[in-house]
Amino acid sequence: IKSKMENDPELELRQARMQQMMGGQGAPGGPSAAEKAERQQAQEEMRSGMLARLLLPDARERLNRISMVKPEKARGVEDMLIAAAQRGQLTEQINEQRLIQLLEQVNSAQKPQTKIKIQRRRFSDDEDDL
């Protein structure tokens, strides 16, 4: 029974949370800036690792080039890919052609619909033209 308790990942997770909560009680402002930066860096590393598993090298290269020009669009596609992988919708790695299709879908969904309305100024002289 003791060996089961030692190897239980759920128990380890609970203990880590308890230690985190106990450590957080002494700090009135919450986690420090260094802890936040460390946590964010760890999340970014997990994200890039997951994307490396999801994308073939040519697709990853294309997404990196897009992120240099339009980081918000690249971030949206990355989020979409990660969410699909977490739901189990991706059965194989994404190649460059599939990535292009996804980008086209995102472009069509994000196209802003602009509407131009022209208003002429009306002067007192315009009444005679009616």
Tab-separated table of C-alpha atoms in Angstrom:
chain	number	residue	atom	x	y	z
A	1	ILE	CA	0.000	0.000	0.000
A	2	LYS	CA	2.820	2.376	0.831
A	3	SER	CA	4.477	1.891	-2.592
A	4	LYS	CA	1.179	2.759	-4.311
A	5	MET	CA	0.937	5.970	-2.329
A	6	GLU	CA	4.503	6.952	-3.182
A	7	ASN	CA	3.989	6.461	-6.942
A	8	ASP	CA	0.514	8.011	-7.146
A	9	PRO	CA	0.765	11.036	-9.481
A	10	GLU	CA	-2.538	12.429	-8.188
A	11	LEU	CA	-1.179	12.418	-4.640
A	12	GLU	CA	2.010	14.121	-5.786
A	13	LEU	CA	-0.055	16.764	-7.566
A	14	ARG	CA	-2.118	17.379	-4.425
A	15	GLN	CA	1.014	17.688	-2.323
A	16	ALA	CA	2.534	20.147	-4.798
A	17	ARG	CA	-0.652	22.241	-4.683
A	18	MET	CA	-0.674	22.193	-0.902
A	19	GLN	CA	2.950	23.338	-0.778
A	20	GLN	CA	2.185	26.053	-3.292
A	21	MET	CA	-0.806	27.240	-1.256
A	22	MET	CA	1.191	27.169	1.972
A	23	GLY	CA	4.008	29.123	0.354
A	24	GLY	CA	1.527	31.610	-1.119
A	25	GLN	CA	0.037	32.506	2.276
A	26	GLY	CA	3.155	34.397	3.333
A	27	ALA	CA	3.230	36.530	0.164
A	28	PRO	CA	0.366	39.043	0.306
A	29	GLY	CA	0.601	40.108	-3.334
A	30	GLY	CA	0.505	36.629	-4.849
A	31	PRO	CA	3.330	35.134	-6.891
A	32	SER	CA	6.351	37.294	-7.560
A	33	ALA	CA	7.284	38.604	-10.988
A	34	ALA	CA	10.082	36.046	-11.249
A	35	GLU	CA	7.657	33.191	-10.538
A	36	LYS	CA	5.217	34.531	-13.127
A	37	ALA	CA	7.972	34.837	-15.728
A	38	GLU	CA	9.201	31.329	-14.950
A	39	ARG	CA	5.674	29.917	-15.219
A	40	GLN	CA	5.087	31.739	-18.519
A	41	GLN	CA	8.393	30.481	-19.917
A	42	ALA	CA	7.491	26.923	-18.940
A	43	GLN	CA	4.115	27.268	-20.675
A	44	GLU	CA	5.774	28.587	-23.835
A	45	GLU	CA	8.216	25.659	-23.810
A	46	MET	CA	5.333	23.190	-23.476
A	47	ARG	CA	3.504	24.986	-26.280
A	48	SER	CA	6.491	24.885	-28.644
A	49	GLY	CA	7.093	21.223	-27.815
A	50	MET	CA	3.503	20.362	-28.602
A	51	LEU	CA	3.666	22.282	-31.885
A	52	ALA	CA	6.890	20.472	-32.792
A	53	ARG	CA	5.041	17.158	-32.398
A	54	LEU	CA	2.004	18.372	-34.360
A	55	LEU	CA	3.721	20.014	-37.338
A	56	LEU	CA	6.069	18.638	-39.931
A	57	PRO	CA	9.257	20.716	-40.387
A	58	ASP	CA	8.041	22.504	-43.545
A	59	ALA	CA	4.748	23.502	-41.887
A	60	ARG	CA	6.564	24.654	-38.762
A	61	GLU	CA	8.902	26.782	-40.875
A	62	ARG	CA	5.954	28.409	-42.655
A	63	LEU	CA	4.215	29.138	-39.360
A	64	ASN	CA	7.414	30.688	-37.973
A	65	ARG	CA	7.677	32.967	-41.015
A	66	ILE	CA	4.053	34.004	-40.577
A	67	SER	CA	4.644	34.747	-36.905
A	68	MET	CA	7.359	37.225	-37.862
A	69	VAL	CA	4.923	39.215	-39.984
A	70	LYS	CA	1.610	38.640	-38.211
A	71	PRO	CA	2.158	37.229	-34.727
A	72	GLU	CA	-1.519	37.403	-33.754
A	73	LYS	CA	-2.563	35.330	-36.763
A	74	ALA	CA	0.151	32.735	-36.112
A	75	ARG	CA	-0.853	32.585	-32.441
A	76	GLY	CA	-4.476	31.976	-33.450
A	77	VAL	CA	-3.528	29.112	-35.755
A	78	GLU	CA	-1.285	27.630	-33.051
A	79	ASP	CA	-4.147	27.829	-30.543
A	80	MET	CA	-6.468	26.163	-33.034
A	81	LEU	CA	-3.995	23.336	-33.669
A	82	ILE	CA	-3.343	22.739	-29.978
A	83	ALA	CA	-7.058	22.726	-29.179
A	84	ALA	CA	-7.745	20.233	-31.979
A	85	ALA	CA	-4.941	17.996	-30.727
A	86	GLN	CA	-6.277	18.117	-27.174
A	87	ARG	CA	-9.728	17.123	-28.415
A	88	GLY	CA	-8.170	14.233	-30.346
A	89	GLN	CA	-9.184	15.541	-33.764
A	90	LEU	CA	-5.678	15.364	-35.246
A	91	THR	CA	-4.689	11.863	-36.239
A	92	GLU	CA	-1.486	12.719	-38.083
A	93	GLN	CA	1.086	15.471	-38.281
A	94	ILE	CA	0.153	18.618	-40.188
A	95	ASN	CA	1.996	19.167	-43.461
A	96	GLU	CA	2.486	22.471	-45.245
A	97	GLN	CA	-0.521	22.045	-47.552
A	98	ARG	CA	-2.855	21.357	-44.628
A	99	LEU	CA	-1.445	24.371	-42.792
A	100	ILE	CA	-2.147	26.535	-45.847
A	101	GLN	CA	-5.759	25.309	-45.826
A	102	LEU	CA	-6.066	26.185	-42.129
A	103	LEU	CA	-4.612	29.631	-42.767
A	104	GLU	CA	-7.116	30.233	-45.564
A	105	GLN	CA	-9.947	29.239	-43.213
A	106	VAL	CA	-8.676	31.657	-40.585
A	107	ASN	CA	-8.340	34.412	-43.206
A	108	SER	CA	-11.896	33.956	-44.436
A	109	ALA	CA	-13.230	33.954	-40.883
A	110	GLN	CA	-11.249	37.036	-39.839
A	111	LYS	CA	-11.821	39.243	-42.883
A	112	PRO	CA	-13.140	42.519	-41.595
A	113	GLN	CA	-16.270	43.644	-43.317
A	114	THR	CA	-15.769	47.271	-44.129
A	115	LYS	CA	-18.636	49.477	-44.977
A	116	ILE	CA	-18.105	52.899	-46.458
A	117	LYS	CA	-20.756	55.491	-46.004
A	118	ILE	CA	-20.409	58.747	-47.893
A	119	GLN	CA	-22.180	61.759	-46.506
A	120	ARG	CA	-22.244	64.972	-48.450
A	121	ARG	CA	-22.214	68.193	-46.594
A	122	ARG	CA	-25.330	70.154	-47.134
A	123	PHE	CA	-25.171	73.852	-47.478
A	124	SER	CA	-27.989	76.305	-47.614
A	125	ASP	CA	-27.283	76.725	-51.338
A	126	ASP	CA	-28.074	73.020	-51.976
A	127	GLU	CA	-31.788	73.565	-51.352
A	128	ASP	CA	-32.101	75.350	-54.677
A	129	ASP	CA	-30.825	72.261	-56.520
A	130	LEU	CA	-33.797	70.130	-55.438
